Amino acid sequence: MASGDTDVKICNKALLLLGAGAISSFSDGSTQATACSTLYPDIKKTTLGMYPWSFTVAKATLTRQTATPNNEWTYQFTLPNDMLNGVPRAVRTSSSAGSPIYKNWEIAQASDGTAVLMTESTTIYIDYQKAVGETLMPHYFVNLLGYQMAWHLAEVITDQTTKSQYWKEIALGTVTENLRGGFFRQACNIDAGGQTPSVVGDYLLTDVR
Amino acid sequence: MSRVRQYQSNFTIGEIDPLLRGRVDIEQYYSSVEKAKNVIFEPQGGFSRRPGLKYVGDLGTPGVTDAIRLIPFEYSTGQTYLLLLMLTSATNLRLTVYKDGVLQTNLNGSGNNYVDRTVSTFTATNLRGLSYTQNADTMILTHRATAPFTIVRGAGDTNWTIASITFEGKPQVKPSVWGGSFTTFGGTSITSSPTVTLSATSGVAKATFSSTAYGVSVFENDRIIVTQPKGFGSCEVVDMLSNTEARVNILIPFHSTDAINASDYSIESEWSDNWNGNSGYPHTCTFHEGRLYFGGTSVEPMTLWGSKVGDPYNFRPTEGLDDDAFQVTLTTDKVNTITALRSGRDLQIFTTGGEFFIPQADLDPITPSNVAVKSTTKRGAKPNIKPVATEGGTFFIQRQGKALREFSFSDVELSYVSQNVSVLASHLIVDPLAMAIRPATDTTEGDLLMIVNGTSTTGYRSASSGLGGKLIFYMINKQQNIVAPSFAETDGTFIDIGVDLDTIYVVVKRTINSATKYYLEVFDDDYTTDSSVQKTSSFSGTSYNLVAHLNAKTAKVIRDDIVESDVTVNSSGTITTSAQPSSYIEAGLDFTVQVITNPVEPRLPDGVSISQKKRILEATPLLYRTQNLTINGFEVPLQTLPYSGGGAVPTITGMKKMHGLTGYDTDAKLTISQSKPVFFTVLSVDFKLALGL
């Protein structure tokens, strides 16, 4: 973990890459600070949500609401407040290890307009992506976020569109890479390196091989 | 991401007015800087840390606030002095004498280090207005508030006398007349109407007035003239017998001894000497072509008097020959109170209403028969600042105290013109109090003109804020079109300046340990701190009592080119060093150097870039004998390999490149400063700029 990182530090890394002067806070009154405070929060969330970063995945037991859906589903569950994307990455009905993925659910609006998880199960355990503070972000993600900030800040700070294009490619690669290249790919690789490889499970058609 | 190389090869326009920010179309923009604090521009193009101020002495406290005046005195080649005049009280003017920075003691064997002169009530402004001119051993000083006096150097460095001038002849003032429509006499209003009765019609008689309307003194030597219709008679008062009786000598016989009504006679005073308590004293003076000139009294502020040739104390015209004395009055449609005289190519007369000179056809001398005063420009010169001369021109401060002008002869216009020298940096001049010039020396090719700013900022632009009490430098070299202003700031206020040949003395008012002190200090190229003292021999140990005059101040200490830790000075002025000095130790007050370049304008083919964001990413100053420099707050690494480990500060001549400067701004500029009080000279700056698409 890149301990000690803060939003201002990450923005200052981006500003340094652009050759701009550092800021002391988001409210120090400088042009850079104004731009950073406007752009940073959403860029951070978007970048966190671009890939299921291991450090963002959390598990939670959902609370079933007393209200029930007026539709084909029987129960509705409150989603966690700190969910990044609004969609769980996995849903299970049991908290025991190795329990299978449960697919009988749907995210939909409850009658009061809030998003809820509707299902047939009475208990729901989910895996979901959770927003993470800067102090807990690993180095590869901090770097990626710096590059992301750099290309977003480039034009407003330097008045140079070529710089914006340059740092976009550093961060995300080219359009031909579907914007999944550049340092983003490196960061994904590093992040994936620590996860258990997926194994193809037993299946009738493969068993005969 | 275009990169543009920029090179500022010179800084010969110096600091420019903030009002010129938009003038990227003028060439001067590219040879100037936005701010130049505590540097002096070199006529060759670069700029250096200004010399430090060597401490000369504590002047004590004047009896009238800030009433100190420095006046140079050149007795002979090699024998020059700095005279210091101070008002110890409103009526006592005290002279002290410095030679080569050393106070002359025991003047005239009196045991005192000073000579006093009683003056009528004087103010600090009066002292600044004291005009002086010097010839050999005698300096003549004038002011309308006091009788002209001389300062004379006697047999040696310590023989100085101050004395009133004994004139061989003063100019005469016209008679005053009472009678008829004239109701005042000798400046006194007369309302009563006494009759006069003569005891005889001819010869010697007694005149008796019916009342004592006239003072006795008014009558002495005056004439009584009887006018029509009672016939004509005239008598001269020989002696006043009482307030109402006079003995008279009848010049033209009277008609009868009957009482003569007031309406039938008049009184005419005699011609009397000018320049006395009533008429005022001459205010300005100069020697010019063998004559001593005086200009302006309080009664006749626009009149100029010339003495007889070779007879400087004789102003009484006699037979009207070419070498005779004369007087002329500068009558135009304005009030032309004479503020200064200068002997240049012609006699130049500066007044509040305009500038004048006495033209001389075919190099003829000025004589009573050909003297005429020609008006030139109508700028007006500020009173109480003596103009200074250089390279044929005369610099004066315009009447409003906001512009420096050069009065010089134009061959095109066949007259004098008053060119505005400060037009690009007039914000630097604030409440100017004194002006002096240090002519070009063997080390500097430019004339250094200096102006002491006062502290009254009323009426000045906001661009001038913070410049009160500062010293303004103008490095001038007319042939090269160099006028490079900068300013000096010290821990205190500059009060006055005087240049003894090429030595610049200043009086600085400092606050030391909560007390106001007036120090005489001198700019010295070997010093890098203010109010500083150096010791160059007799070293023993690491503790020296050098700067007792800086009690409780934080002093910078430099030993053998090593900058030591700062010292808070105790009452003994003790300075400690980390090791015993071997060649020198200097201690004094620090001053901050700051040069900010103009916002960069790369002058690209596609137009001006004034509103585009720019970044200076790399700067390469070309240095000359530089020991320390910072750019945008980062110290320029001057150490050369092998790294000496923090010993003596290295002196570098050459280029040092600074990479990685950050910051985008429409006003991209460099701030050049110092982190240590040592020498530096920047000759030019090469830098790389990022801007574009």
PDB file of C-alpha atoms in Angstrom, chain A:
ATOM      1  CA  MET A   1       0.000   0.000   0.000  1.00  0.00           C
ATOM      2  CA  ALA A   2       1.170   3.470  -0.822  1.00  0.00           C
ATOM      3  CA  SER A   3       0.593   4.740   2.667  1.00  0.00           C
ATOM      4  CA  GLY A   4       0.409   8.464   3.255  1.00  0.00           C
ATOM      5  CA  ASP A   5      -1.126   9.297  -0.085  1.00  0.00           C
ATOM      6  CA  THR A   6      -3.772  11.968  -0.121  1.00  0.00           C
ATOM      7  CA  ASP A   7      -5.948  13.455  -2.802  1.00  0.00           C
ATOM      8  CA  VAL A   8      -3.735  16.573  -2.867  1.00  0.00           C
ATOM      9  CA  LYS A   9      -0.575  14.460  -3.195  1.00  0.00           C
ATOM     10  CA  ILE A  10      -2.010  12.481  -6.092  1.00  0.00           C
ATOM     11  CA  CYS A  11      -3.089  15.682  -7.827  1.00  0.00           C
ATOM     12  CA  ASN A  12       0.358  17.186  -7.225  1.00  0.00           C
ATOM     13  CA  LYS A  13       1.915  14.156  -8.939  1.00  0.00           C
ATOM     14  CA  ALA A  14      -0.297  14.828 -11.931  1.00  0.00           C
ATOM     15  CA  LEU A  15       0.543  18.540 -11.855  1.00  0.00           C
ATOM     16  CA  LEU A  16       4.253  17.756 -11.673  1.00  0.00           C
ATOM     17  CA  LEU A  17       3.949  15.478 -14.702  1.00  0.00           C
ATOM     18  CA  LEU A  18       2.435  18.398 -16.550  1.00  0.00           C
ATOM     19  CA  GLY A  19       5.114  20.775 -15.288  1.00  0.00           C
ATOM     20  CA  ALA A  20       2.681  22.820 -13.270  1.00  0.00           C
ATOM     21  CA  GLY A  21       3.183  24.230  -9.821  1.00  0.00           C
ATOM     22  CA  ALA A  22       2.016  22.201  -6.828  1.00  0.00           C
ATOM     23  CA  ILE A  23      -1.019  23.027  -4.741  1.00  0.00           C
ATOM     24  CA  SER A  24      -1.205  23.119  -0.979  1.00  0.00           C
ATOM     25  CA  SER A  25      -4.879  22.216  -0.783  1.00  0.00           C
ATOM     26  CA  PHE A  26      -7.936  21.987  -2.992  1.00  0.00           C
ATOM     27  CA  SER A  27      -8.985  25.370  -1.684  1.00  0.00           C
ATOM     28  CA  ASP A  28      -5.716  27.308  -1.933  1.00  0.00           C
ATOM     29  CA  GLY A  29      -7.237  29.512  -4.585  1.00  0.00           C
ATOM     30  CA  SER A  30      -4.886  28.645  -7.416  1.00  0.00           C
ATOM     31  CA  THR A  31      -6.115  27.676 -10.869  1.00  0.00           C
ATOM     32  CA  GLN A  32      -4.680  24.210 -10.365  1.00  0.00           C
ATOM     33  CA  ALA A  33      -6.525  23.719  -7.085  1.00  0.00           C
ATOM     34  CA  THR A  34      -9.820  24.806  -8.576  1.00  0.00           C
ATOM     35  CA  ALA A  35      -9.420  22.410 -11.495  1.00  0.00           C
ATOM     36  CA  CYS A  36      -8.320  19.522  -9.273  1.00  0.00           C
ATOM     37  CA  SER A  37     -11.147  19.929  -6.801  1.00  0.00           C
ATOM     38  CA  THR A  38     -13.654  19.895  -9.621  1.00  0.00           C
ATOM     39  CA  LEU A  39     -12.246  16.951 -11.540  1.00  0.00           C
ATOM     40  CA  TYR A  40     -10.658  14.679  -8.958  1.00  0.00           C
ATOM     41  CA  PRO A  41     -13.658  13.121  -7.095  1.00  0.00           C
ATOM     42  CA  ASP A  42     -15.362  11.715 -10.173  1.00  0.00           C
ATOM     43  CA  ILE A  43     -12.139  10.649 -11.887  1.00  0.00           C
ATOM     44  CA  LYS A  44     -11.200   8.740  -8.775  1.00  0.00           C
ATOM     45  CA  LYS A  45     -14.544   6.921  -8.653  1.00  0.00           C
ATOM     46  CA  THR A  46     -14.512   6.176 -12.357  1.00  0.00           C
ATOM     47  CA  THR A  47     -10.989   4.823 -12.228  1.00  0.00           C
ATOM     48  CA  LEU A  48     -11.837   2.658  -9.251  1.00  0.00           C
ATOM     49  CA  GLY A  49     -14.807   1.304 -11.116  1.00  0.00           C
ATOM     50  CA  MET A  50     -12.964   0.604 -14.368  1.00  0.00           C
ATOM     51  CA  TYR A  51     -11.771  -2.784 -13.156  1.00  0.00           C
ATOM     52  CA  PRO A  52     -12.559  -4.983 -10.185  1.00  0.00           C
ATOM     53  CA  TRP A  53      -9.454  -3.945  -8.306  1.00  0.00           C
ATOM     54  CA  SER A  54      -8.761  -6.484  -5.618  1.00  0.00           C
ATOM     55  CA  PHE A  55      -8.311  -3.821  -2.990  1.00  0.00           C
ATOM     56  CA  THR A  56     -11.796  -2.495  -3.656  1.00  0.00           C
ATOM     57  CA  VAL A  57     -13.726  -5.750  -3.277  1.00  0.00           C
ATOM     58  CA  ALA A  58     -15.708  -6.071  -0.068  1.00  0.00           C
ATOM     59  CA  LYS A  59     -18.249  -8.566   1.192  1.00  0.00           C
ATOM     60  CA  ALA A  60     -21.487  -7.784   2.975  1.00  0.00           C
ATOM     61  CA  THR A  61     -24.593  -9.369   4.346  1.00  0.00           C
ATOM     62  CA  LEU A  62     -27.605  -7.507   3.044  1.00  0.00           C
ATOM     63  CA  THR A  63     -30.535  -6.544   5.192  1.00  0.00           C
ATOM     64  CA  ARG A  64     -33.896  -7.646   4.015  1.00  0.00           C
ATOM     65  CA  GLN A  65     -36.518  -4.934   3.901  1.00  0.00           C
ATOM     66  CA  THR A  66     -39.936  -5.429   5.429  1.00  0.00           C
ATOM     67  CA  ALA A  67     -41.429  -3.962   2.301  1.00  0.00           C
ATOM     68  CA  THR A  68     -41.805  -6.379  -0.541  1.00  0.00           C
ATOM     69  CA  PRO A  69     -41.652  -5.829  -4.282  1.00  0.00           C
ATOM     70  CA  ASN A  70     -44.842  -5.498  -6.291  1.00  0.00           C
ATOM     71  CA  ASN A  71     -43.559  -7.739  -9.002  1.00  0.00           C
ATOM     72  CA  GLU A  72     -42.320 -11.233  -9.735  1.00  0.00           C
ATOM     73  CA  TRP A  73     -39.801 -11.099  -6.869  1.00  0.00           C
ATOM     74  CA  THR A  74     -40.659 -11.872  -3.330  1.00  0.00           C
ATOM     75  CA  TYR A  75     -38.049 -10.042  -1.263  1.00  0.00           C
ATOM     76  CA  GLN A  76     -36.006  -6.892  -1.528  1.00  0.00           C
ATOM     77  CA  PHE A  77     -32.657  -6.141   0.160  1.00  0.00           C
ATOM     78  CA  THR A  78     -30.996  -2.829   0.966  1.00  0.00           C
ATOM     79  CA  LEU A  79     -27.719  -2.315  -0.902  1.00  0.00           C
ATOM     80  CA  PRO A  80     -24.626  -0.997   0.965  1.00  0.00           C
ATOM     81  CA  ASN A  81     -24.141   2.816   0.951  1.00  0.00           C
ATOM     82  CA  ASP A  82     -20.493   2.598  -0.074  1.00  0.00           C
ATOM     83  CA  MET A  83     -21.059   0.624  -3.263  1.00  0.00           C
ATOM     84  CA  LEU A  84     -19.023   2.004  -6.113  1.00  0.00           C
ATOM     85  CA  ASN A  85     -20.917   0.810  -9.154  1.00  0.00           C
ATOM     86  CA  GLY A  86     -24.386  -0.031  -7.967  1.00  0.00           C
ATOM     87  CA  VAL A  87     -24.032  -3.652  -9.055  1.00  0.00           C
ATOM     88  CA  PRO A  88     -22.662  -6.502  -6.939  1.00  0.00           C
ATOM     89  CA  ARG A  89     -19.869  -8.564  -8.391  1.00  0.00           C
ATOM     90  CA  ALA A  90     -21.224 -11.800  -6.899  1.00  0.00           C
ATOM     91  CA  VAL A  91     -24.314 -12.832  -4.974  1.00  0.00           C
ATOM     92  CA  ARG A  92     -24.546 -15.833  -2.680  1.00  0.00           C
ATOM     93  CA  THR A  93     -27.202 -17.117  -0.396  1.00  0.00           C
ATOM     94  CA  SER A  94     -24.847 -18.698   2.097  1.00  0.00           C
ATOM     95  CA  SER A  95     -21.904 -17.347   4.067  1.00  0.00           C
ATOM     96  CA  SER A  96     -20.054 -20.660   4.062  1.00  0.00           C
ATOM     97  CA  ALA A  97     -16.870 -20.956   2.024  1.00  0.00           C
ATOM     98  CA  GLY A  98     -17.277 -22.305  -1.480  1.00  0.00           C
ATOM     99  CA  SER A  99     -20.978 -21.679  -1.634  1.00  0.00           C
ATOM    100  CA  PRO A 100     -22.119 -21.318  -5.208  1.00  0.00           C
ATOM    101  CA  ILE A 101     -22.927 -18.153  -7.055  1.00  0.00           C
ATOM    102  CA  TYR A 102     -26.619 -17.398  -6.869  1.00  0.00           C
ATOM    103  CA  LYS A 103     -28.221 -16.000 -10.000  1.00  0.00           C
ATOM    104  CA  ASN A 104     -31.844 -15.506  -9.050  1.00  0.00           C
ATOM    105  CA  TRP A 105     -31.751 -11.798  -8.382  1.00  0.00           C
ATOM    106  CA  GLU A 106     -32.075  -8.415 -10.003  1.00  0.00           C
ATOM    107  CA  ILE A 107     -31.242  -4.831  -9.141  1.00  0.00           C
ATOM    108  CA  ALA A 108     -34.304  -2.665  -9.533  1.00  0.00           C
ATOM    109  CA  GLN A 109     -36.028   0.310  -8.056  1.00  0.00           C
ATOM    110  CA  ALA A 110     -38.145  -0.190  -4.985  1.00  0.00           C
ATOM    111  CA  SER A 111     -41.453   1.607  -4.733  1.00  0.00           C
ATOM    112  CA  ASP A 112     -39.691   4.504  -2.944  1.00  0.00           C
ATOM    113  CA  GLY A 113     -37.297   4.932  -5.872  1.00  0.00           C
ATOM    114  CA  THR A 114     -34.142   3.571  -4.241  1.00  0.00           C
ATOM    115  CA  ALA A 115     -32.176   0.791  -5.887  1.00  0.00           C
ATOM    116  CA  VAL A 116     -32.612  -2.530  -4.101  1.00  0.00           C
ATOM    117  CA  LEU A 117     -31.649  -6.103  -4.731  1.00  0.00           C
ATOM    118  CA  MET A 118     -34.742  -8.183  -5.445  1.00  0.00           C
ATOM    119  CA  THR A 119     -34.588 -11.910  -5.093  1.00  0.00           C
ATOM    120  CA  GLU A 120     -36.333 -15.079  -4.004  1.00  0.00           C
ATOM    121  CA  SER A 121     -33.808 -15.886  -1.292  1.00  0.00           C
ATOM    122  CA  THR A 122     -34.359 -14.804   2.286  1.00  0.00           C
ATOM    123  CA  THR A 123     -30.637 -14.286   2.928  1.00  0.00           C
ATOM    124  CA  ILE A 124     -28.223 -12.560   0.603  1.00  0.00           C
ATOM    125  CA  TYR A 125     -24.456 -12.235   0.785  1.00  0.00           C
ATOM    126  CA  ILE A 126     -22.769 -10.144  -1.861  1.00  0.00           C
ATOM    127  CA  ASP A 127     -19.287  -9.268  -3.132  1.00  0.00           C
ATOM    128  CA  TYR A 128     -19.136  -5.650  -4.273  1.00  0.00           C
ATOM    129  CA  GLN A 129     -16.684  -2.869  -5.124  1.00  0.00           C
ATOM    130  CA  LYS A 130     -16.303  -0.273  -2.430  1.00  0.00           C
ATOM    131  CA  ALA A 131     -14.774   3.201  -2.665  1.00  0.00           C
ATOM    132  CA  VAL A 132     -11.327   3.244  -1.039  1.00  0.00           C
ATOM    133  CA  GLY A 133      -9.528   6.155   0.627  1.00  0.00           C
ATOM    134  CA  GLU A 134      -6.258   7.349  -0.852  1.00  0.00           C
ATOM    135  CA  THR A 135      -4.199   6.042   2.042  1.00  0.00           C
ATOM    136  CA  LEU A 136      -5.290   2.495   1.212  1.00  0.00           C
ATOM    137  CA  MET A 137      -4.655   2.662  -2.519  1.00  0.00           C
ATOM    138  CA  PRO A 138      -1.773   0.530  -3.788  1.00  0.00           C
ATOM    139  CA  HIS A 139       1.077   2.157  -5.720  1.00  0.00           C
ATOM    140  CA  TYR A 140      -0.018   0.953  -9.160  1.00  0.00           C
ATOM    141  CA  PHE A 141      -3.439   2.409  -8.693  1.00  0.00           C
ATOM    142  CA  VAL A 142      -2.055   5.695  -7.357  1.00  0.00           C
ATOM    143  CA  ASN A 143       0.112   5.934 -10.448  1.00  0.00           C
ATOM    144  CA  LEU A 144      -2.800   5.179 -12.722  1.00  0.00           C
ATOM    145  CA  LEU A 145      -4.916   7.751 -10.963  1.00  0.00           C
ATOM    146  CA  GLY A 146      -2.073  10.269 -11.384  1.00  0.00           C
ATOM    147  CA  TYR A 147      -1.966   9.622 -15.118  1.00  0.00           C
ATOM    148  CA  GLN A 148      -5.741   9.830 -15.315  1.00  0.00           C
ATOM    149  CA  MET A 149      -5.648  13.193 -13.562  1.00  0.00           C
ATOM    150  CA  ALA A 150      -2.808  14.358 -15.791  1.00  0.00           C
ATOM    151  CA  TRP A 151      -4.731  13.871 -18.998  1.00  0.00           C
ATOM    152  CA  HIS A 152      -7.867  15.419 -17.619  1.00  0.00           C
ATOM    153  CA  LEU A 153      -5.962  18.408 -16.208  1.00  0.00           C
ATOM    154  CA  ALA A 154      -3.672  18.839 -19.192  1.00  0.00           C
ATOM    155  CA  GLU A 155      -5.681  21.224 -21.242  1.00  0.00           C
ATOM    156  CA  VAL A 156      -6.996  23.406 -18.478  1.00  0.00           C
ATOM    157  CA  ILE A 157      -3.592  23.730 -16.864  1.00  0.00           C
ATOM    158  CA  THR A 158      -1.226  23.869 -19.820  1.00  0.00           C
ATOM    159  CA  ASP A 159      -3.464  25.120 -22.599  1.00  0.00           C
ATOM    160  CA  GLN A 160      -1.985  22.319 -24.739  1.00  0.00           C
ATOM    161  CA  THR A 161      -4.304  19.682 -26.270  1.00  0.00           C
ATOM    162  CA  THR A 162      -1.317  17.606 -27.379  1.00  0.00           C
ATOM    163  CA  LYS A 163      -0.412  17.142 -23.745  1.00  0.00           C
ATOM    164  CA  SER A 164      -3.911  15.963 -22.989  1.00  0.00           C
ATOM    165  CA  GLN A 165      -3.689  13.387 -25.798  1.00  0.00           C
ATOM    166  CA  TYR A 166      -0.212  12.284 -24.698  1.00  0.00           C
ATOM    167  CA  TRP A 167      -1.175  11.606 -21.106  1.00  0.00           C
ATOM    168  CA  LYS A 168      -4.405   9.917 -22.127  1.00  0.00           C
ATOM    169  CA  GLU A 169      -2.377   7.369 -24.064  1.00  0.00           C
ATOM    170  CA  ILE A 170      -0.003   6.932 -21.163  1.00  0.00           C
ATOM    171  CA  ALA A 171      -2.947   6.248 -18.883  1.00  0.00           C
ATOM    172  CA  LEU A 172      -5.313   4.220 -21.028  1.00  0.00           C
ATOM    173  CA  GLY A 173      -3.549   3.403 -24.277  1.00  0.00           C
ATOM    174  CA  THR A 174      -4.854   4.083 -27.737  1.00  0.00           C
ATOM    175  CA  VAL A 175      -8.328   3.819 -29.164  1.00  0.00           C
ATOM    176  CA  THR A 176      -7.270   0.663 -31.003  1.00  0.00           C
ATOM    177  CA  GLU A 177      -6.537  -0.822 -27.595  1.00  0.00           C
ATOM    178  CA  ASN A 178     -10.100   0.042 -26.704  1.00  0.00           C
ATOM    179  CA  LEU A 179      -8.697   2.380 -24.042  1.00  0.00           C
ATOM    180  CA  ARG A 180      -7.794  -0.683 -21.986  1.00  0.00           C
ATOM    181  CA  GLY A 181      -4.085  -0.438 -22.694  1.00  0.00           C
ATOM    182  CA  GLY A 182      -1.423   1.948 -21.472  1.00  0.00           C
ATOM    183  CA  PHE A 183      -0.675   1.946 -17.785  1.00  0.00           C
ATOM    184  CA  PHE A 184      -4.194   0.741 -17.112  1.00  0.00           C
ATOM    185  CA  ARG A 185      -3.236  -2.659 -18.483  1.00  0.00           C
ATOM    186  CA  GLN A 186      -0.077  -2.718 -16.349  1.00  0.00           C
ATOM    187  CA  ALA A 187      -2.076  -1.861 -13.288  1.00  0.00           C
ATOM    188  CA  CYS A 188      -4.633  -4.572 -14.053  1.00  0.00           C
ATOM    189  CA  ASN A 189      -1.839  -7.100 -14.492  1.00  0.00           C
ATOM    190  CA  ILE A 190      -0.238  -6.165 -11.222  1.00  0.00           C
ATOM    191  CA  ASP A 191      -3.599  -6.273  -9.471  1.00  0.00           C
ATOM    192  CA  ALA A 192      -4.513  -9.624 -10.969  1.00  0.00           C
ATOM    193  CA  GLY A 193      -1.147 -11.105 -10.002  1.00  0.00           C
ATOM    194  CA  GLY A 194      -2.233 -11.461  -6.407  1.00  0.00           C
ATOM    195  CA  GLN A 195      -5.585 -13.183  -7.073  1.00  0.00           C
ATOM    196  CA  THR A 196      -6.324 -16.885  -7.127  1.00  0.00           C
ATOM    197  CA  PRO A 197      -6.424 -18.013 -10.753  1.00  0.00           C
ATOM    198  CA  SER A 198      -9.841 -19.013 -11.956  1.00  0.00           C
ATOM    199  CA  VAL A 199     -10.219 -22.721 -12.417  1.00  0.00           C
ATOM    200  CA  VAL A 200     -12.519 -24.342 -14.880  1.00  0.00           C
ATOM    201  CA  GLY A 201     -14.847 -26.416 -12.671  1.00  0.00           C
ATOM    202  CA  ASP A 202     -16.177 -29.917 -13.238  1.00  0.00           C
ATOM    203  CA  TYR A 203     -18.630 -30.141 -16.060  1.00  0.00           C
ATOM    204  CA  LEU A 204     -20.259 -33.025 -17.821  1.00  0.00           C
ATOM    205  CA  LEU A 205     -18.903 -32.280 -21.263  1.00  0.00           C
ATOM    206  CA  THR A 206     -15.336 -31.731 -20.075  1.00  0.00           C
ATOM    207  CA  ASP A 207     -15.334 -34.771 -17.839  1.00  0.00           C
ATOM    208  CA  VAL A 208     -15.475 -37.107 -20.820  1.00  0.00           C
ATOM    209  CA  ARG A 209     -12.265 -35.670 -22.212  1.00  0.00           C
TER     210      ARG A 209
END
